[in-house]
Amino acid sequence: MPAAREVRTAAQANQEDVFYGQTVIMWARWSVIVTGIVLVLWTSTNVSLLTQTMPFFLVLMAVNFFLHGRYVMGSPLNRVVVIVASVIDLVLITAIVVLWPGSHGLHNQFYVLYFPVVFAFALVFTRRIEAAYTVLAILLYLGACLFTGTVPFDLGSDDKVLVMRVIVIAAMGFLGNYYFRIQRDRLVQASRGDRSTLSEIRGGLAH
């Protein structure tokens, strides 16, 4: 019996990755929303502070409700719209870093929200798109720190902290996309009838 062959084109594979993978991005966004709201409620000392900080996450929630609703109804958005929504995530997180009352730029601990969105994005898109998105996240964070004047550029501890955070953001993108490429290669090999790969997949499912 002849071995099965890969019948999908690269474009079809990319479309399927986005179709099945955008749920990862949506759940990453939900994790950002829930974490942010919990931190807002935990740290707010008065109603004024609450009203200043909550809108950031309400906007994210509105975006994700729309995207998740479309996905659940069986009409998920295309790749361009998913990318635009992910860029909006970065813009809103950067706005939090810049505008958060009493804690701006490098001193704002909400920089950690970059991590899940960059990692989730890297699990869905190809290397070139992921690299551009990761670089954009890094540039936005660097811009936020520069705009707020919280980085002295004196080769002191603050500069080292900034460099370490940028490295972690880059690592999130690299590791997520590395895993994405490993899984795609395994699926391609399996679809071509690679017996060793099929055995590995079946063995993993059995466990």
PDB file of C-alpha atoms in Angstrom:
ATOM      1  CA  MET A   1       0.000   0.000   0.000  1.00  0.00           C
ATOM      2  CA  PRO A   2       1.553   3.356  -0.984  1.00  0.00           C
ATOM      3  CA  ALA A   3       2.423   5.758   1.803  1.00  0.00           C
ATOM      4  CA  ALA A   4       0.112   8.682   2.416  1.00  0.00           C
ATOM      5  CA  ARG A   5       1.380  12.000   1.136  1.00  0.00           C
ATOM      6  CA  GLU A   6       1.029  15.538   2.380  1.00  0.00           C
ATOM      7  CA  VAL A   7      -1.788  17.146   0.395  1.00  0.00           C
ATOM      8  CA  ARG A   8      -1.942  20.503   2.166  1.00  0.00           C
ATOM      9  CA  THR A   9      -0.205  23.508   0.727  1.00  0.00           C
ATOM     10  CA  ALA A  10       1.815  25.827   2.950  1.00  0.00           C
ATOM     11  CA  ALA A  11      -0.989  28.401   2.761  1.00  0.00           C
ATOM     12  CA  GLN A  12      -3.564  25.833   3.860  1.00  0.00           C
ATOM     13  CA  ALA A  13      -1.337  24.752   6.734  1.00  0.00           C
ATOM     14  CA  ASN A  14      -1.000  28.370   7.870  1.00  0.00           C
ATOM     15  CA  GLN A  15      -4.765  28.860   7.734  1.00  0.00           C
ATOM     16  CA  GLU A  16      -5.367  25.730   9.797  1.00  0.00           C
ATOM     17  CA  ASP A  17      -2.774  26.829  12.338  1.00  0.00           C
ATOM     18  CA  VAL A  18      -4.607  30.119  12.791  1.00  0.00           C
ATOM     19  CA  PHE A  19      -8.040  28.473  12.860  1.00  0.00           C
ATOM     20  CA  TYR A  20      -7.150  25.969  15.570  1.00  0.00           C
ATOM     21  CA  GLY A  21      -4.526  28.083  17.296  1.00  0.00           C
ATOM     22  CA  GLN A  22      -6.398  31.325  17.831  1.00  0.00           C
ATOM     23  CA  THR A  23      -8.128  29.765  20.812  1.00  0.00           C
ATOM     24  CA  VAL A  24      -4.690  29.736  22.499  1.00  0.00           C
ATOM     25  CA  ILE A  25      -4.405  33.487  21.947  1.00  0.00           C
ATOM     26  CA  MET A  26      -7.903  34.050  23.296  1.00  0.00           C
ATOM     27  CA  TRP A  27      -7.236  32.078  26.471  1.00  0.00           C
ATOM     28  CA  ALA A  28      -3.936  33.892  26.938  1.00  0.00           C
ATOM     29  CA  ARG A  29      -5.861  37.155  26.668  1.00  0.00           C
ATOM     30  CA  TRP A  30      -8.388  35.913  29.236  1.00  0.00           C
ATOM     31  CA  SER A  31      -5.512  35.109  31.588  1.00  0.00           C
ATOM     32  CA  VAL A  32      -4.220  38.666  31.170  1.00  0.00           C
ATOM     33  CA  ILE A  33      -7.690  40.080  31.824  1.00  0.00           C
ATOM     34  CA  VAL A  34      -8.344  37.978  34.923  1.00  0.00           C
ATOM     35  CA  THR A  35      -4.876  38.631  36.342  1.00  0.00           C
ATOM     36  CA  GLY A  36      -5.187  42.351  35.700  1.00  0.00           C
ATOM     37  CA  ILE A  37      -8.623  42.666  37.261  1.00  0.00           C
ATOM     38  CA  VAL A  38      -7.549  40.704  40.337  1.00  0.00           C
ATOM     39  CA  LEU A  39      -4.499  42.935  40.758  1.00  0.00           C
ATOM     40  CA  VAL A  40      -6.588  46.079  40.278  1.00  0.00           C
ATOM     41  CA  LEU A  41      -9.095  45.012  42.911  1.00  0.00           C
ATOM     42  CA  TRP A  42      -6.300  43.892  45.229  1.00  0.00           C
ATOM     43  CA  THR A  43      -4.190  47.045  45.000  1.00  0.00           C
ATOM     44  CA  SER A  44      -6.796  49.784  44.613  1.00  0.00           C
ATOM     45  CA  THR A  45      -7.050  51.823  47.788  1.00  0.00           C
ATOM     46  CA  ASN A  46      -9.920  54.062  46.685  1.00  0.00           C
ATOM     47  CA  VAL A  47     -12.663  54.331  44.091  1.00  0.00           C
ATOM     48  CA  SER A  48     -10.778  56.957  42.097  1.00  0.00           C
ATOM     49  CA  LEU A  49      -7.843  54.612  41.512  1.00  0.00           C
ATOM     50  CA  LEU A  50     -10.231  51.828  40.570  1.00  0.00           C
ATOM     51  CA  THR A  51     -11.965  53.950  37.930  1.00  0.00           C
ATOM     52  CA  GLN A  52      -8.621  55.016  36.463  1.00  0.00           C
ATOM     53  CA  THR A  53      -7.211  51.519  36.065  1.00  0.00           C
ATOM     54  CA  MET A  54     -10.150  49.226  35.329  1.00  0.00           C
ATOM     55  CA  PRO A  55     -10.916  50.618  31.810  1.00  0.00           C
ATOM     56  CA  PHE A  56      -7.687  49.122  30.421  1.00  0.00           C
ATOM     57  CA  PHE A  57      -8.914  45.627  31.148  1.00  0.00           C
ATOM     58  CA  LEU A  58     -12.504  46.354  30.183  1.00  0.00           C
ATOM     59  CA  VAL A  59     -11.296  47.200  26.671  1.00  0.00           C
ATOM     60  CA  LEU A  60      -9.356  43.931  26.513  1.00  0.00           C
ATOM     61  CA  MET A  61     -12.433  42.108  27.764  1.00  0.00           C
ATOM     62  CA  ALA A  62     -14.631  43.669  25.080  1.00  0.00           C
ATOM     63  CA  VAL A  63     -12.179  42.682  22.343  1.00  0.00           C
ATOM     64  CA  ASN A  64     -11.930  39.128  23.612  1.00  0.00           C
ATOM     65  CA  PHE A  65     -15.684  38.728  24.037  1.00  0.00           C
ATOM     66  CA  PHE A  66     -16.098  39.620  20.380  1.00  0.00           C
ATOM     67  CA  LEU A  67     -13.343  37.274  19.186  1.00  0.00           C
ATOM     68  CA  HIS A  68     -14.366  34.408  21.449  1.00  0.00           C
ATOM     69  CA  GLY A  69     -18.008  34.813  20.494  1.00  0.00           C
ATOM     70  CA  ARG A  70     -17.161  34.564  16.808  1.00  0.00           C
ATOM     71  CA  TYR A  71     -15.056  31.477  17.459  1.00  0.00           C
ATOM     72  CA  VAL A  72     -17.749  29.725  19.504  1.00  0.00           C
ATOM     73  CA  MET A  73     -20.352  30.497  16.826  1.00  0.00           C
ATOM     74  CA  GLY A  74     -18.188  28.744  14.258  1.00  0.00           C
ATOM     75  CA  SER A  75     -17.025  31.833  12.365  1.00  0.00           C
ATOM     76  CA  PRO A  76     -13.541  32.659  13.670  1.00  0.00           C
ATOM     77  CA  LEU A  77     -11.719  35.640  12.261  1.00  0.00           C
ATOM     78  CA  ASN A  78      -9.035  35.437   9.604  1.00  0.00           C
ATOM     79  CA  ARG A  79      -5.310  35.760  10.135  1.00  0.00           C
ATOM     80  CA  VAL A  80      -5.110  39.505   9.533  1.00  0.00           C
ATOM     81  CA  VAL A  81      -7.789  40.295  12.111  1.00  0.00           C
ATOM     82  CA  VAL A  82      -6.195  37.959  14.662  1.00  0.00           C
ATOM     83  CA  ILE A  83      -2.859  39.710  14.159  1.00  0.00           C
ATOM     84  CA  VAL A  84      -4.481  43.144  14.501  1.00  0.00           C
ATOM     85  CA  ALA A  85      -6.217  42.060  17.713  1.00  0.00           C
ATOM     86  CA  SER A  86      -2.904  40.770  19.061  1.00  0.00           C
ATOM     87  CA  VAL A  87      -1.232  44.085  18.238  1.00  0.00           C
ATOM     88  CA  ILE A  88      -4.034  45.841  20.131  1.00  0.00           C
ATOM     89  CA  ASP A  89      -3.124  43.650  23.109  1.00  0.00           C
ATOM     90  CA  LEU A  90       0.430  44.973  22.997  1.00  0.00           C
ATOM     91  CA  VAL A  91      -0.734  48.567  22.659  1.00  0.00           C
ATOM     92  CA  LEU A  92      -3.052  48.268  25.657  1.00  0.00           C
ATOM     93  CA  ILE A  93      -0.389  46.592  27.792  1.00  0.00           C
ATOM     94  CA  THR A  94       2.035  49.350  26.835  1.00  0.00           C
ATOM     95  CA  ALA A  95      -0.582  51.940  27.785  1.00  0.00           C
ATOM     96  CA  ILE A  96      -0.844  50.258  31.183  1.00  0.00           C
ATOM     97  CA  VAL A  97       2.931  50.435  31.608  1.00  0.00           C
ATOM     98  CA  VAL A  98       2.972  54.126  30.657  1.00  0.00           C
ATOM     99  CA  LEU A  99      -0.213  55.446  32.252  1.00  0.00           C
ATOM    100  CA  TRP A 100      -0.708  53.345  35.372  1.00  0.00           C
ATOM    101  CA  PRO A 101      -1.211  55.730  38.326  1.00  0.00           C
ATOM    102  CA  GLY A 102       1.807  55.914  40.604  1.00  0.00           C
ATOM    103  CA  SER A 103       3.889  53.360  38.727  1.00  0.00           C
ATOM    104  CA  HIS A 104       5.263  54.095  35.267  1.00  0.00           C
ATOM    105  CA  GLY A 105       7.686  52.560  32.821  1.00  0.00           C
ATOM    106  CA  LEU A 106      10.377  50.378  34.302  1.00  0.00           C
ATOM    107  CA  HIS A 107       8.799  50.579  37.754  1.00  0.00           C
ATOM    108  CA  ASN A 108       5.476  49.191  36.543  1.00  0.00           C
ATOM    109  CA  GLN A 109       5.197  45.470  37.289  1.00  0.00           C
ATOM    110  CA  PHE A 110       2.491  44.894  34.689  1.00  0.00           C
ATOM    111  CA  TYR A 111       5.245  44.319  32.120  1.00  0.00           C
ATOM    112  CA  VAL A 112       4.704  40.617  32.877  1.00  0.00           C
ATOM    113  CA  LEU A 113       1.504  40.800  30.816  1.00  0.00           C
ATOM    114  CA  TYR A 114       3.658  40.864  27.690  1.00  0.00           C
ATOM    115  CA  PHE A 115       4.804  37.314  28.395  1.00  0.00           C
ATOM    116  CA  PRO A 116       1.583  35.304  27.879  1.00  0.00           C
ATOM    117  CA  VAL A 117       0.452  37.236  24.793  1.00  0.00           C
ATOM    118  CA  VAL A 118       3.851  36.941  23.084  1.00  0.00           C
ATOM    119  CA  PHE A 119       4.130  33.250  23.956  1.00  0.00           C
ATOM    120  CA  ALA A 120       0.597  32.456  22.774  1.00  0.00           C
ATOM    121  CA  PHE A 121       1.120  34.362  19.524  1.00  0.00           C
ATOM    122  CA  ALA A 122       4.333  32.429  18.889  1.00  0.00           C
ATOM    123  CA  LEU A 123       2.445  29.133  19.214  1.00  0.00           C
ATOM    124  CA  VAL A 124       0.181  30.031  16.297  1.00  0.00           C
ATOM    125  CA  PHE A 125       2.102  31.954  13.648  1.00  0.00           C
ATOM    126  CA  THR A 126       5.125  31.253  11.499  1.00  0.00           C
ATOM    127  CA  ARG A 127       8.622  32.308  12.475  1.00  0.00           C
ATOM    128  CA  ARG A 128       8.720  35.492  10.412  1.00  0.00           C
ATOM    129  CA  ILE A 129       5.419  36.837  11.746  1.00  0.00           C
ATOM    130  CA  GLU A 130       6.258  35.766  15.287  1.00  0.00           C
ATOM    131  CA  ALA A 131       9.655  37.477  15.124  1.00  0.00           C
ATOM    132  CA  ALA A 132       8.061  40.719  13.937  1.00  0.00           C
ATOM    133  CA  TYR A 133       5.483  40.550  16.732  1.00  0.00           C
ATOM    134  CA  THR A 134       8.115  39.836  19.382  1.00  0.00           C
ATOM    135  CA  VAL A 135      10.285  42.712  18.146  1.00  0.00           C
ATOM    136  CA  LEU A 136       7.234  44.985  18.240  1.00  0.00           C
ATOM    137  CA  ALA A 137       6.556  43.987  21.855  1.00  0.00           C
ATOM    138  CA  ILE A 138      10.165  44.720  22.785  1.00  0.00           C
ATOM    139  CA  LEU A 139      10.158  48.081  21.005  1.00  0.00           C
ATOM    140  CA  LEU A 140       6.899  49.096  22.657  1.00  0.00           C
ATOM    141  CA  TYR A 141       8.238  48.239  26.093  1.00  0.00           C
ATOM    142  CA  LEU A 142      11.513  50.037  25.442  1.00  0.00           C
ATOM    143  CA  GLY A 143       9.555  53.015  24.144  1.00  0.00           C
ATOM    144  CA  ALA A 144       7.380  53.017  27.257  1.00  0.00           C
ATOM    145  CA  CYS A 145      10.436  53.057  29.511  1.00  0.00           C
ATOM    146  CA  LEU A 146      12.067  55.826  27.480  1.00  0.00           C
ATOM    147  CA  PHE A 147       8.892  57.896  27.295  1.00  0.00           C
ATOM    148  CA  THR A 148       8.427  57.781  31.052  1.00  0.00           C
ATOM    149  CA  GLY A 149      12.089  58.580  31.705  1.00  0.00           C
ATOM    150  CA  THR A 150      12.527  55.661  34.082  1.00  0.00           C
ATOM    151  CA  VAL A 151      15.725  54.310  32.507  1.00  0.00           C
ATOM    152  CA  PRO A 152      18.836  56.367  33.381  1.00  0.00           C
ATOM    153  CA  PHE A 153      21.182  54.680  30.854  1.00  0.00           C
ATOM    154  CA  ASP A 154      24.075  54.794  33.310  1.00  0.00           C
ATOM    155  CA  LEU A 155      24.844  51.061  33.076  1.00  0.00           C
ATOM    156  CA  GLY A 156      23.429  50.685  36.554  1.00  0.00           C
ATOM    157  CA  SER A 157      20.964  48.218  38.031  1.00  0.00           C
ATOM    158  CA  ASP A 158      17.942  49.720  36.255  1.00  0.00           C
ATOM    159  CA  ASP A 159      19.554  49.225  32.863  1.00  0.00           C
ATOM    160  CA  LYS A 160      20.338  45.613  33.740  1.00  0.00           C
ATOM    161  CA  VAL A 161      16.740  45.040  34.800  1.00  0.00           C
ATOM    162  CA  LEU A 162      15.512  46.425  31.485  1.00  0.00           C
ATOM    163  CA  VAL A 163      17.873  44.195  29.504  1.00  0.00           C
ATOM    164  CA  MET A 164      16.787  41.098  31.436  1.00  0.00           C
ATOM    165  CA  ARG A 165      13.112  41.849  30.835  1.00  0.00           C
ATOM    166  CA  VAL A 166      13.710  42.342  27.121  1.00  0.00           C
ATOM    167  CA  ILE A 167      15.583  39.029  26.986  1.00  0.00           C
ATOM    168  CA  VAL A 168      12.665  37.250  28.659  1.00  0.00           C
ATOM    169  CA  ILE A 169      10.175  38.721  26.167  1.00  0.00           C
ATOM    170  CA  ALA A 170      12.400  37.563  23.307  1.00  0.00           C
ATOM    171  CA  ALA A 171      12.713  34.119  24.896  1.00  0.00           C
ATOM    172  CA  MET A 172       8.925  33.803  25.140  1.00  0.00           C
ATOM    173  CA  GLY A 173       8.613  34.354  21.414  1.00  0.00           C
ATOM    174  CA  PHE A 174      11.489  32.061  20.497  1.00  0.00           C
ATOM    175  CA  LEU A 175      10.454  29.139  22.709  1.00  0.00           C
ATOM    176  CA  GLY A 176       6.800  29.342  21.724  1.00  0.00           C
ATOM    177  CA  ASN A 177       7.606  29.328  18.024  1.00  0.00           C
ATOM    178  CA  TYR A 178      10.235  26.618  18.448  1.00  0.00           C
ATOM    179  CA  TYR A 179       7.573  24.341  19.929  1.00  0.00           C
ATOM    180  CA  PHE A 180       5.174  25.357  17.146  1.00  0.00           C
ATOM    181  CA  ARG A 181       7.688  24.340  14.470  1.00  0.00           C
ATOM    182  CA  ILE A 182       8.451  21.023  16.174  1.00  0.00           C
ATOM    183  CA  GLN A 183       4.765  20.100  16.256  1.00  0.00           C
ATOM    184  CA  ARG A 184       4.175  21.184  12.666  1.00  0.00           C
ATOM    185  CA  ASP A 185       7.144  19.125  11.435  1.00  0.00           C
ATOM    186  CA  ARG A 186       5.837  16.078  13.293  1.00  0.00           C
ATOM    187  CA  LEU A 187       2.400  16.462  11.715  1.00  0.00           C
ATOM    188  CA  VAL A 188       3.923  16.846   8.255  1.00  0.00           C
ATOM    189  CA  GLN A 189       6.002  13.706   8.731  1.00  0.00           C
ATOM    190  CA  ALA A 190       2.991  11.799  10.043  1.00  0.00           C
ATOM    191  CA  SER A 191       0.840  12.872   7.094  1.00  0.00           C
ATOM    192  CA  ARG A 192       3.540  11.573   4.760  1.00  0.00           C
ATOM    193  CA  GLY A 193       3.382   8.173   6.384  1.00  0.00           C
ATOM    194  CA  ASP A 194       6.530   8.334   8.519  1.00  0.00           C
ATOM    195  CA  ARG A 195       6.039   5.224  10.661  1.00  0.00           C
ATOM    196  CA  SER A 196       8.348   6.292  13.480  1.00  0.00           C
ATOM    197  CA  THR A 197       6.528   9.606  13.833  1.00  0.00           C
ATOM    198  CA  LEU A 198       3.139   7.897  13.753  1.00  0.00           C
ATOM    199  CA  SER A 199       4.298   5.509  16.466  1.00  0.00           C
ATOM    200  CA  GLU A 200       5.462   8.423  18.625  1.00  0.00           C
ATOM    201  CA  ILE A 201       2.135  10.221  18.251  1.00  0.00           C
ATOM    202  CA  ARG A 202       0.114   7.087  18.990  1.00  0.00           C
ATOM    203  CA  GLY A 203       2.325   6.317  21.966  1.00  0.00           C
ATOM    204  CA  GLY A 204       1.801   9.823  23.313  1.00  0.00           C
ATOM    205  CA  LEU A 205      -1.961   9.547  22.900  1.00  0.00           C
ATOM    206  CA  ALA A 206      -1.958   6.174  24.656  1.00  0.00           C
ATOM    207  CA  HIS A 207      -0.339   7.725  27.705  1.00  0.00           C
TER     208      HIS A 207
END
